[in-house]
Coordinates of C-alpha atoms (C1' of nucleotides) in Angstrom, one line a residue:
Chain A
X1 CA 24.8 176.6 196.6
X2 CA 26.8 179.3 194.3
X3 CA 25.9 181.9 192.4
X4 CA 27.1 180.0 189.2
X5 CA 25.4 176.9 190.1
X6 CA 22.1 178.3 190.0
X7 CA 22.6 180.2 186.9
X8 CA 23.4 176.6 185.3
X9 CA 20.4 175.0 186.9
X10 CA 18.1 178.2 185.6
X11 CA 19.6 177.8 182.5
X12 CA 19.1 173.7 182.5
X13 CA 15.5 174.2 183.3
X14 CA 14.9 176.5 180.4
X15 CA 16.8 174.0 177.8
X16 CA 14.3 171.2 179.1
X17 CA 11.1 173.2 179.3
X18 CA 11.6 176.5 177.4
X19 CA 9.9 178.5 180.4
X20 CA 10.4 178.4 184.0
X21 CA 8.6 179.9 187.0
X22 CA 10.2 181.7 189.5
X23 CA 8.4 179.6 192.5
X24 CA 9.5 176.6 190.6
X25 CA 12.8 177.6 191.4
X26 CA 13.0 178.4 194.7
X27 CA 12.8 174.4 195.9
X28 CA 15.1 173.7 192.8
X29 CA 17.8 175.8 194.5
X30 CA 17.2 176.4 197.8
X31 CA 17.9 180.2 197.5
X32 CA 15.3 182.8 198.1
X33 CA 12.9 184.8 195.9
X34 CA 15.2 188.0 196.2
X35 CA 18.1 186.0 195.2
X36 CA 16.6 184.1 192.3
X37 CA 15.2 187.5 191.0
X38 CA 18.7 188.9 190.7
X39 CA 19.7 185.6 188.9
X40 CA 17.2 186.3 186.3
X41 CA 18.1 189.9 186.0
X42 CA 21.6 188.9 185.6
X43 CA 20.9 186.2 183.2
X44 CA 18.5 188.5 181.1
X45 CA 21.8 190.9 180.9
X46 CA 23.6 188.5 179.3
X47 CA 21.2 187.6 177.0
X48 CA 20.7 184.0 178.4
X49 CA 16.9 184.2 178.7
X50 CA 14.0 186.6 178.5
X51 CA 12.2 187.7 181.8
X52 CA 8.5 187.3 181.8
X53 CA 5.9 187.7 184.6
X54 CA 6.4 184.7 186.8
X55 CA 9.4 183.7 185.7
X56 CA 11.5 183.4 182.6
X57 CA 11.4 181.9 179.1
X58 CA 14.0 180.9 176.2
X59 CA 15.2 183.6 174.3
X60 CA 14.7 181.5 171.2
X61 CA 11.3 180.7 171.6
X62 CA 8.7 179.9 168.7
X63 CA 6.1 181.9 168.0
X64 CA 3.6 179.7 167.5
X65 CA 3.4 178.5 170.9
X66 CA 0.5 179.6 173.2
X67 CA 0.7 182.5 174.9
X68 CA 3.2 182.1 177.2
X69 CA 2.0 184.1 179.9
X70 CA -0.9 181.4 179.7
X71 CA 1.0 178.6 179.5
X72 CA 2.7 179.4 182.7
X73 CA -0.1 180.0 184.7
X74 CA -2.4 177.6 183.6
X75 CA -1.5 173.8 183.5
X76 CA -4.0 172.8 180.5
X77 CA -2.4 169.2 179.7
X78 CA -3.5 166.6 181.2
X79 CA -0.9 164.3 181.6
X80 CA 1.4 167.2 183.2
X81 CA -1.4 167.8 186.0
X82 CA -1.2 164.4 186.6
X83 CA 2.4 164.1 186.8
X84 CA 2.4 167.1 188.8
X85 CA 0.1 165.6 191.5
X86 CA 1.9 162.2 191.7
X87 CA 5.5 164.2 191.8
X88 CA 3.7 165.7 194.7
X89 CA 3.5 162.6 196.8
X90 CA 7.1 161.6 196.7
X91 CA 8.9 162.5 199.9
X92 CA 12.5 163.1 200.9
X93 CA 14.5 160.4 200.8
X94 CA 12.8 158.0 199.4
X95 CA 13.4 155.0 196.8
X96 CA 11.2 155.2 193.9
X97 CA 10.4 153.3 190.8
X98 CA 9.4 154.9 187.5
X99 CA 8.0 152.9 184.5
X100 CA 8.8 153.9 181.0
X101 CA 6.0 155.5 179.1
X102 CA 5.4 159.5 178.4
X103 CA 2.9 159.6 181.6
X104 CA 5.5 158.6 183.8
X105 CA 8.5 160.5 182.2
X106 CA 6.4 163.7 182.9
X107 CA 6.7 163.2 186.5
X108 CA 10.3 163.7 186.7
X109 CA 10.6 167.8 186.4
X110 CA 8.3 167.5 189.9
X111 CA 10.7 165.3 191.3
X112 CA 13.3 168.0 191.9
X113 CA 11.6 169.3 195.1
X114 CA 12.4 166.2 197.2
X115 CA 15.7 165.6 197.8
X116 CA 17.8 162.7 198.1
X117 CA 16.0 160.4 196.0
X118 CA 17.1 157.6 194.7
X119 CA 15.0 156.7 191.5
X120 CA 15.3 153.3 190.0
X121 CA 13.8 153.1 186.1
X122 CA 14.1 150.6 183.4
X123 CA 13.5 153.4 180.8
X124 CA 16.7 154.8 179.1
X125 CA 14.9 157.8 177.9
X126 CA 13.8 158.5 181.8
X127 CA 17.3 158.0 182.7
X128 CA 18.9 160.5 180.5
X129 CA 16.1 162.7 181.5
X130 CA 16.9 162.0 185.3
X131 CA 20.4 162.8 184.7
X132 CA 19.9 166.2 183.3
X133 CA 18.0 167.1 186.9
X134 CA 20.9 165.7 188.6
X135 CA 18.6 163.1 190.3
X136 CA 20.5 160.2 191.7
X137 CA 19.5 157.2 189.0
X138 CA 20.2 153.4 189.2
X139 CA 19.1 151.5 186.0
X140 CA 19.0 147.6 185.9
X141 CA 20.3 146.1 183.5
X142 CA 18.5 144.1 180.4
X143 CA 17.6 143.6 176.7
X144 CA 16.5 147.1 175.2
X145 CA 12.8 147.0 173.9
X146 CA 13.5 148.7 170.6
X147 CA 9.6 150.2 170.8
X148 CA 9.5 151.8 173.9
X149 CA 12.9 151.9 175.1
X150 CA 12.5 150.0 178.3
X151 CA 14.5 147.7 179.6
X152 CA 13.2 144.2 180.1
X153 CA 13.8 140.2 179.9
X154 CA 15.4 138.0 182.7
X155 CA 18.4 140.3 183.7
X156 CA 15.6 143.3 184.6
X157 CA 13.7 141.2 186.3
X158 CA 16.0 139.7 188.5
X159 CA 17.5 142.9 189.3
X160 CA 14.4 144.5 190.6
X161 CA 13.5 141.4 192.6
X162 CA 16.3 142.7 195.0
X163 CA 14.9 146.1 195.3
X164 CA 12.4 147.4 197.5
X165 CA 10.8 150.7 196.6
X166 CA 8.8 153.1 198.8
X167 CA 6.8 154.2 195.9
X168 CA 6.4 152.8 192.2
X169 CA 5.0 154.8 189.3
X170 CA 3.5 153.2 186.7
X171 CA 1.9 153.4 183.3
X172 CA -0.8 151.3 181.7
X173 CA -2.4 150.9 178.3
X174 CA -5.6 150.7 179.7
X175 CA -7.6 150.0 183.1
X176 CA -10.8 148.4 183.3
X177 CA -13.0 147.1 186.1
X178 CA -13.2 143.4 184.7
X179 CA -9.6 143.3 182.9
X180 CA -7.7 145.5 185.7
X181 CA -4.6 146.9 184.5
X182 CA -3.4 145.7 181.1
X183 CA -0.6 146.4 178.5
X184 CA 0.5 144.7 175.1
X185 CA 4.2 143.1 175.9
X186 CA 4.3 140.2 178.4
X187 CA 7.7 141.1 178.9
X188 CA 7.2 144.9 180.4
X189 CA 4.6 143.2 182.0
X190 CA 6.9 141.3 183.8
X191 CA 8.5 144.3 185.0
X192 CA 5.6 146.1 186.1
X193 CA 4.6 143.2 188.2
X194 CA 7.9 143.1 190.3
X195 CA 8.1 146.6 190.6
X196 CA 4.7 146.7 191.9
X197 CA 4.7 143.7 194.3
X198 CA 8.2 145.1 195.6
X199 CA 6.6 148.6 196.5
X200 CA 5.5 150.0 199.6
X201 CA 2.8 152.0 197.3
X202 CA 2.0 151.6 193.8
X203 CA 0.5 154.2 191.6
X204 CA -1.2 153.8 187.9
X205 CA -1.1 156.9 185.9
X206 CA -3.6 157.0 183.1
X207 CA -5.3 159.7 181.9
X208 CA -9.3 159.2 181.2
X209 CA -8.7 157.7 177.5
X210 CA -7.6 154.5 179.2
X211 CA -10.6 153.9 180.8
X212 CA -12.2 150.5 179.8
X213 CA -9.4 149.8 177.2
X214 CA -8.2 146.5 177.4
X215 CA -4.7 145.1 176.2
X216 CA -2.9 141.6 175.7
X217 CA -1.6 141.3 179.3
X218 CA -2.6 142.0 182.6
X219 CA 0.1 143.1 185.0
X220 CA -2.3 143.8 188.2
X221 CA -5.6 143.9 189.3
X222 CA -7.4 147.5 189.9
X223 CA -6.7 146.9 193.9
X224 CA -3.2 146.4 193.8
X225 CA -2.3 149.9 193.0
X226 CA -3.8 153.4 193.6
X227 CA -5.1 154.9 190.0
X228 CA -4.2 158.5 189.5
X229 CA -6.5 159.8 186.8
X230 CA -8.1 163.1 185.6
X231 CA -12.0 163.6 185.6
X232 CA -14.0 160.8 184.5
X233 CA -17.8 160.4 183.9
X234 CA -19.1 160.4 187.4
X235 CA -20.6 157.0 186.5
X236 CA -17.3 155.3 185.7
X237 CA -15.8 157.1 188.8
X238 CA -18.5 155.6 191.2
X239 CA -17.8 152.3 189.8
X240 CA -14.0 152.6 190.2
X241 CA -14.2 153.6 193.6
X242 CA -15.7 150.7 194.7
X243 CA -12.8 148.7 193.6
X244 CA -9.6 150.4 194.4
X245 CA -8.7 153.8 195.7
X246 CA -8.8 156.7 193.1
X247 CA -7.3 159.9 193.1
X248 CA -9.1 162.2 190.3
X249 CA -6.8 165.2 189.5
X250 CA -8.4 169.0 189.1
Chain B
X1 CA 50.5 168.1 202.1
X2 CA 52.4 169.6 198.8
X3 CA 51.1 172.6 197.2
X4 CA 50.9 170.5 194.1
X5 CA 48.8 167.6 195.6
X6 CA 46.3 170.5 196.3
X7 CA 46.3 171.6 193.0
X8 CA 45.7 168.2 191.8
X9 CA 43.2 168.0 193.8
X10 CA 41.5 171.1 193.1
X11 CA 41.6 170.3 189.2
X12 CA 40.1 166.5 189.8
X13 CA 37.2 168.3 191.5
X14 CA 36.6 170.4 188.7
X15 CA 36.6 167.6 186.1
X16 CA 34.1 165.7 188.2
X17 CA 31.9 168.1 189.1
X18 CA 32.6 171.3 186.9
X19 CA 32.5 173.6 189.9
X20 CA 33.8 173.6 193.4
X21 CA 33.4 175.5 196.4
X22 CA 36.1 177.0 198.5
X23 CA 35.1 175.7 202.0
X24 CA 34.4 171.9 200.2
X25 CA 38.2 172.0 199.7
X26 CA 39.2 173.2 203.2
X27 CA 38.2 169.3 204.4
X28 CA 39.3 167.9 201.3
X29 CA 42.8 169.3 201.4
X30 CA 43.2 169.9 204.9
X31 CA 44.7 173.3 204.1
X32 CA 43.5 176.6 205.4
X33 CA 41.5 179.0 203.7
X34 CA 43.8 181.6 202.8
X35 CA 45.8 178.6 201.0
X36 CA 43.2 177.7 199.2
X37 CA 42.6 180.9 198.0
X38 CA 46.4 181.5 196.8
X39 CA 45.9 178.3 195.0
X40 CA 43.0 179.2 193.2
X41 CA 44.8 182.4 192.5
X42 CA 47.5 180.7 191.0
X43 CA 45.8 178.0 188.8
X44 CA 43.6 180.8 187.6
X45 CA 46.6 182.7 186.2
X46 CA 47.7 179.4 184.3
X47 CA 44.4 179.4 183.0
X48 CA 43.5 175.9 184.6
X49 CA 40.1 177.4 185.8
X50 CA 38.0 180.2 186.3
X51 CA 37.3 181.8 189.9
X52 CA 33.9 182.7 191.0
X53 CA 32.4 183.9 194.0
X54 CA 32.7 181.0 196.8
X55 CA 34.9 179.0 194.8
X56 CA 36.1 177.8 190.9
X57 CA 34.8 176.5 187.9
X58 CA 36.2 175.0 185.1
X59 CA 37.2 177.5 182.3
X60 CA 34.4 175.9 179.9
X61 CA 31.7 176.4 182.1
X62 CA 28.5 174.2 181.4
X63 CA 26.5 176.8 179.7
X64 CA 29.3 178.0 177.5
X65 CA 29.8 174.7 176.0
X66 CA 27.7 173.9 172.9
X67 CA 24.3 171.8 173.6
X68 CA 24.8 168.3 173.6
X69 CA 22.9 168.2 170.4
X70 CA 25.0 170.6 168.5
X71 CA 28.1 169.4 170.3
X72 CA 27.6 166.1 168.1
X73 CA 27.2 167.9 165.1
X74 CA 30.5 170.1 165.5
X75 CA 33.7 168.4 164.7
X76 CA 31.6 166.1 162.7
X77 CA 33.7 165.5 159.7
X78 CA 36.7 164.3 162.1
X79 CA 34.6 162.5 164.3
X80 CA 32.4 161.2 161.8
X81 CA 35.3 159.8 159.7
X82 CA 36.4 158.0 162.3
X83 CA 33.3 156.7 163.0
X84 CA 32.9 155.6 159.8
X85 CA 36.0 153.8 159.4
X86 CA 35.2 152.2 162.8
X87 CA 32.2 151.2 162.0
X88 CA 33.0 149.4 158.7
X89 CA 35.3 147.2 161.2
X90 CA 32.2 145.8 162.4
X91 CA 31.1 142.3 160.6
X92 CA 27.8 140.4 160.4
X93 CA 26.7 138.5 163.6
X94 CA 29.2 139.9 165.9
X95 CA 28.8 141.0 169.6
X96 CA 30.3 144.6 170.5
X97 CA 30.9 146.8 173.1
X98 CA 30.2 150.6 172.5
X99 CA 31.4 152.7 175.5
X100 CA 29.7 156.7 176.6
X101 CA 30.8 159.7 174.7
X102 CA 30.1 161.1 171.5
X103 CA 33.0 159.7 169.4
X104 CA 31.6 156.3 170.1
X105 CA 28.0 157.5 169.7
X106 CA 28.7 158.7 166.0
X107 CA 29.5 154.9 165.1
X108 CA 25.8 153.9 165.4
X109 CA 24.6 154.8 162.0
X110 CA 27.5 152.9 160.3
X111 CA 26.4 149.9 162.2
X112 CA 23.3 149.3 160.3
X113 CA 25.4 147.6 157.5
X114 CA 26.0 144.6 159.5
X115 CA 23.1 142.1 160.5
X116 CA 22.3 140.1 163.3
X117 CA 24.5 142.4 165.8
X118 CA 24.3 142.2 169.4
X119 CA 25.5 145.8 171.0
X120 CA 26.0 146.0 174.7
X121 CA 26.3 149.7 175.6
X122 CA 26.8 151.6 179.3
X123 CA 25.5 154.7 178.1
X124 CA 21.6 155.3 178.3
X125 CA 21.8 158.2 175.2
X126 CA 23.8 155.2 173.0
X127 CA 21.3 152.8 174.0
X128 CA 18.3 155.3 173.2
X129 CA 20.0 155.7 169.5
X130 CA 20.4 152.3 169.1
X131 CA 16.7 151.7 169.6
X132 CA 16.1 154.3 166.9
X133 CA 18.2 152.2 164.4
X134 CA 16.3 148.6 165.5
X135 CA 19.6 147.5 166.6
X136 CA 19.5 144.7 169.1
X137 CA 20.9 146.2 172.3
X138 CA 21.5 145.2 176.0
X139 CA 22.7 147.3 178.8
X140 CA 24.3 146.5 182.1
X141 CA 22.6 147.4 184.7
X142 CA 24.1 150.2 187.3
X143 CA 24.4 154.1 188.8
X144 CA 24.0 156.3 185.9
X145 CA 26.5 159.1 186.2
X146 CA 24.6 162.3 185.4
X147 CA 27.2 164.4 183.7
X148 CA 28.2 161.6 180.8
X149 CA 25.1 159.6 181.4
X150 CA 27.1 156.6 181.4
X151 CA 26.3 153.5 183.8
X152 CA 28.8 152.8 186.2
X153 CA 29.9 150.9 189.7
X154 CA 29.8 147.9 190.8
X155 CA 26.6 146.4 189.2
X156 CA 28.2 147.6 185.8
X157 CA 31.4 146.3 186.2
X158 CA 30.1 142.5 187.5
X159 CA 27.4 142.6 184.6
X160 CA 30.1 143.1 181.9
X161 CA 32.6 140.8 183.3
X162 CA 30.3 137.8 182.4
X163 CA 30.2 139.0 179.0
X164 CA 32.6 138.6 176.0
X165 CA 32.8 140.8 172.8
X166 CA 34.2 140.6 169.4
X167 CA 34.9 144.1 169.5
X168 CA 35.2 146.9 171.9
X169 CA 34.9 150.9 170.8
X170 CA 36.0 153.1 173.7
X171 CA 36.3 156.7 173.8
X172 CA 39.3 158.2 175.8
X173 CA 39.8 161.9 177.0
X174 CA 43.5 161.7 176.1
X175 CA 46.5 159.3 174.9
X176 CA 50.0 160.0 175.4
X177 CA 53.2 157.7 175.2
X178 CA 54.0 158.1 178.9
X179 CA 50.4 158.1 180.4
X180 CA 48.6 155.5 177.8
X181 CA 44.7 156.0 177.8
X182 CA 43.4 158.3 180.2
X183 CA 40.1 159.6 181.6
X184 CA 38.8 161.7 184.8
X185 CA 36.4 159.5 186.4
X186 CA 38.0 156.5 188.2
X187 CA 34.6 154.5 188.2
X188 CA 34.4 154.9 184.2
X189 CA 38.1 153.7 184.0
X190 CA 36.9 150.6 185.7
X191 CA 34.2 150.0 183.3
X192 CA 36.4 150.6 180.6
X193 CA 39.2 148.4 181.9
X194 CA 36.4 145.5 181.8
X195 CA 35.1 146.3 178.3
X196 CA 38.6 145.9 176.9
X197 CA 40.0 143.1 178.8
X198 CA 37.0 141.2 177.9
X199 CA 37.1 141.8 173.9
X200 CA 39.0 139.8 171.1
X201 CA 39.9 143.4 169.6
X202 CA 39.7 146.8 171.4
X203 CA 39.7 150.3 169.4
X204 CA 39.7 153.5 171.0
X205 CA 38.7 156.4 169.3
X206 CA 40.3 159.8 169.5
X207 CA 40.9 162.5 167.2
X208 CA 43.7 164.8 167.4
X209 CA 42.9 167.1 169.9
X210 CA 43.5 164.0 172.4
X211 CA 47.1 163.8 171.9
X212 CA 49.3 164.1 174.7
X213 CA 46.3 164.9 176.8
X214 CA 46.7 163.4 180.1
X215 CA 43.7 162.9 182.7
X216 CA 43.3 161.8 186.1
X217 CA 42.6 158.0 185.7
X218 CA 44.7 155.5 183.1
X219 CA 42.2 152.8 182.2
X220 CA 45.0 151.1 179.6
X221 CA 48.3 151.3 178.0
X222 CA 48.4 152.1 174.5
X223 CA 49.6 148.9 173.3
X224 CA 46.5 147.3 174.9
X225 CA 44.0 148.7 172.2
X226 CA 44.2 149.9 168.5
X227 CA 43.8 153.6 168.3
X228 CA 41.7 155.1 165.5
X229 CA 42.6 158.5 164.8
X230 CA 42.8 161.1 162.4
X231 CA 45.8 163.1 161.0
X232 CA 48.9 163.8 163.3
X233 CA 52.0 165.5 163.0
X234 CA 54.3 163.2 161.5
X235 CA 56.4 162.8 164.5
X236 CA 53.9 162.1 166.9
X237 CA 52.7 159.5 164.6
X238 CA 56.0 157.8 164.2
X239 CA 56.4 157.9 167.9
X240 CA 53.0 156.2 168.4
X241 CA 53.5 153.7 166.0
X242 CA 56.4 152.1 167.8
X243 CA 54.3 151.8 170.7
X244 CA 50.7 150.4 169.3
X245 CA 48.8 150.2 166.5
X246 CA 47.5 153.1 164.9
X247 CA 44.7 153.4 162.2
X248 CA 44.9 156.8 160.5
X249 CA 41.8 158.0 158.7
X250 CA 41.7 160.4 156.0
Chain C
dG1 C1' 78.2 167.7 207.3
dG2 C1' 76.0 172.1 209.8
dA3 C1' 74.8 176.4 211.0
dA4 C1' 73.1 181.0 209.7
dG5 C1' 70.4 183.6 206.4
dA6 C1' 67.4 184.4 202.8
dT7 C1' 63.4 182.7 200.7
dT8 C1' 58.9 180.4 200.5
dA9 C1' 54.5 178.8 202.2
dT10 C1' 51.5 178.8 205.6
dG11 C1' 47.5 180.0 209.1
dA12 C1' 45.4 184.0 211.2
dT13 C1' 43.5 188.9 211.4
dT14 C1' 41.4 192.7 209.8
dG15 C1' 38.6 195.7 207.2
dA16 C1' 36.5 196.1 202.6
dT17 C1' 33.7 193.9 199.1
dT18 C1' 30.0 191.0 197.4
dT19 C1' 26.3 188.4 198.2
dT20 C1' 22.1 187.4 200.5
dG21 C1' 17.1 187.2 202.5
dA22 C1' 13.5 189.8 204.5
dA23 C1' 10.4 193.9 204.1
dT24 C1' 8.0 197.1 202.0
dG25 C1' 5.2 199.6 199.0
dA26 C1' 4.3 199.9 193.8
dA27 C1' 3.1 197.5 189.4
dT28 C1' 0.6 193.5 187.0
dT29 C1' -2.6 190.0 186.3
dT30 C1' -7.2 187.8 186.8
Chain D
dA1 C1' -11.2 194.5 194.2
dA2 C1' -8.1 190.7 195.0
dA3 C1' -4.1 188.0 194.6
dT4 C1' 0.4 187.9 192.6
dT5 C1' 4.6 189.5 191.1
dC6 C1' 7.6 193.3 190.9
dA7 C1' 11.5 196.6 192.2
dT8 C1' 13.8 198.9 195.4
dT9 C1' 15.8 199.3 200.2
dC10 C1' 18.4 197.8 204.3
dA11 C1' 20.9 195.0 207.5
dA12 C1' 23.1 190.7 207.9
dA13 C1' 26.0 186.9 206.7
dA14 C1' 29.5 185.4 203.7
dT15 C1' 33.5 185.9 201.1
dC16 C1' 37.5 188.4 199.4
dA17 C1' 41.9 191.2 199.3
dA18 C1' 45.6 192.4 201.9
dT19 C1' 48.8 192.5 205.8
dC20 C1' 51.7 190.2 209.1
dA21 C1' 54.0 187.1 212.1
dT22 C1' 55.4 182.2 212.2
dA23 C1' 56.9 177.8 210.3
dA24 C1' 59.1 175.2 206.7
dT25 C1' 62.3 174.9 203.1
dC26 C1' 66.2 176.4 200.4
dT27 C1' 70.9 178.4 199.9
dT28 C1' 75.1 179.6 201.1
dC29 C1' 78.9 179.4 203.9
dC30 C1' 82.2 177.5 207.0

DNA sequence: GGAAGATTATGATTGATTTTGAATGAATTT
DNA sequence: AAATTCATTCAAAATCAATCATAATCTTCC
């Protein structure tokens, strides 16, 4: 990888995240720590970024953000920690499906560690972000649902039926022992069902706020996918674990 | 292989990847390292590229380019007046195709006047914006091309082949009397070709800076579409009008 | 039309320059 | 006080510019 390519990757990361850790750049570029330190030095001299302890930040960053040194070291955001956990599950060379929705979207930055991925997503927003990360992406066709910017309908389901995934990552509007995983829109539920049944392993990303929420359409029973969530009340967790595999983050 | 052929290969690689390694050019051209170094020297002297350690990059390197969001707002006046003109052509109840690219993207705000549209686009960015405007949208499936965020490949072309449009609006990297409408990527050219041939009326949106620019792949002859552009030198305009229908805005 | 000479392009070799990754100890954070 | 992160140094690796001999192409002249 050429110097200029690394510089572009670093600046792209900053555009997207406003901040970047040096350690995260290592797998992203394949370069050594020393080289990346030199890159950060160079870019700082050109006033393209500002170095901070542990990495670098955008030169135009807002003052009202939480202390940057904290933000970089601690991952307070629940969605982000769930996403990071999920992203670490992905291996080189896999074909994975990403559902629409912000929970799943947060995985994308953590996919860069794996190489030679093929990502299939029915979200045009996810697709755009995946392109920013230079991750090979395939989009099934379909009708665009305005509210969620997800592709749905017969074209989508027909296309997805022909695919097979190593792992599928889905969001949900609610999960409950009685009702399973539910979502408001039957058409989106169809998409989720197919992705789920065509994947070796399926994961649902859902923070604690989705516990015992029930929406209109069930797209899966609890035991059809692994639930990745954050800290839940001990009682609920115990109950859930009798029905399905649960990964509790942090 | 002739010198000129090698130069074309090098420039094509740059158009596609924005950056190229000298080592990658060796198998691509079959020439020796020394020869390719000389090629890069020559092309740099003609200001066709910029040499960097290990290879070369486009003169307008990525991070010097205005960010995508800025890029939309700069040049607004010309692009926007062209887009407004194009948008006014759209009637109620029509099915239209929107190409990827900022010129075409600028049409979207002006589509809201027409009712009951169905828009088909191969750009995930356009799709997202169309959703914001609550315009009914269909996206053909396909491989996502990272640099332009356009969907390309056999799935895309196959899907589009089954459709028929009232009007198609396309961007171009250049237009010229000799070379017609051209674009760097052959796969994107395929998509444009099909959209064009499956549409009752086809329009190319291009500001004056595209005049007499020639890119790698021709996707249409001048007379296969109506050109919507802004003020051009009178001579060029007269010449163009002998070859195709031209709409001059402003 | 063809041969001799001049010009140009090519590929290999050389040593100089630049970049890289690892190691060390100092500085910083928690 | 422990753990990271940082700056500095150094040797190895990669890339570069310059040179030279050879091959290809073009001129010129017979």
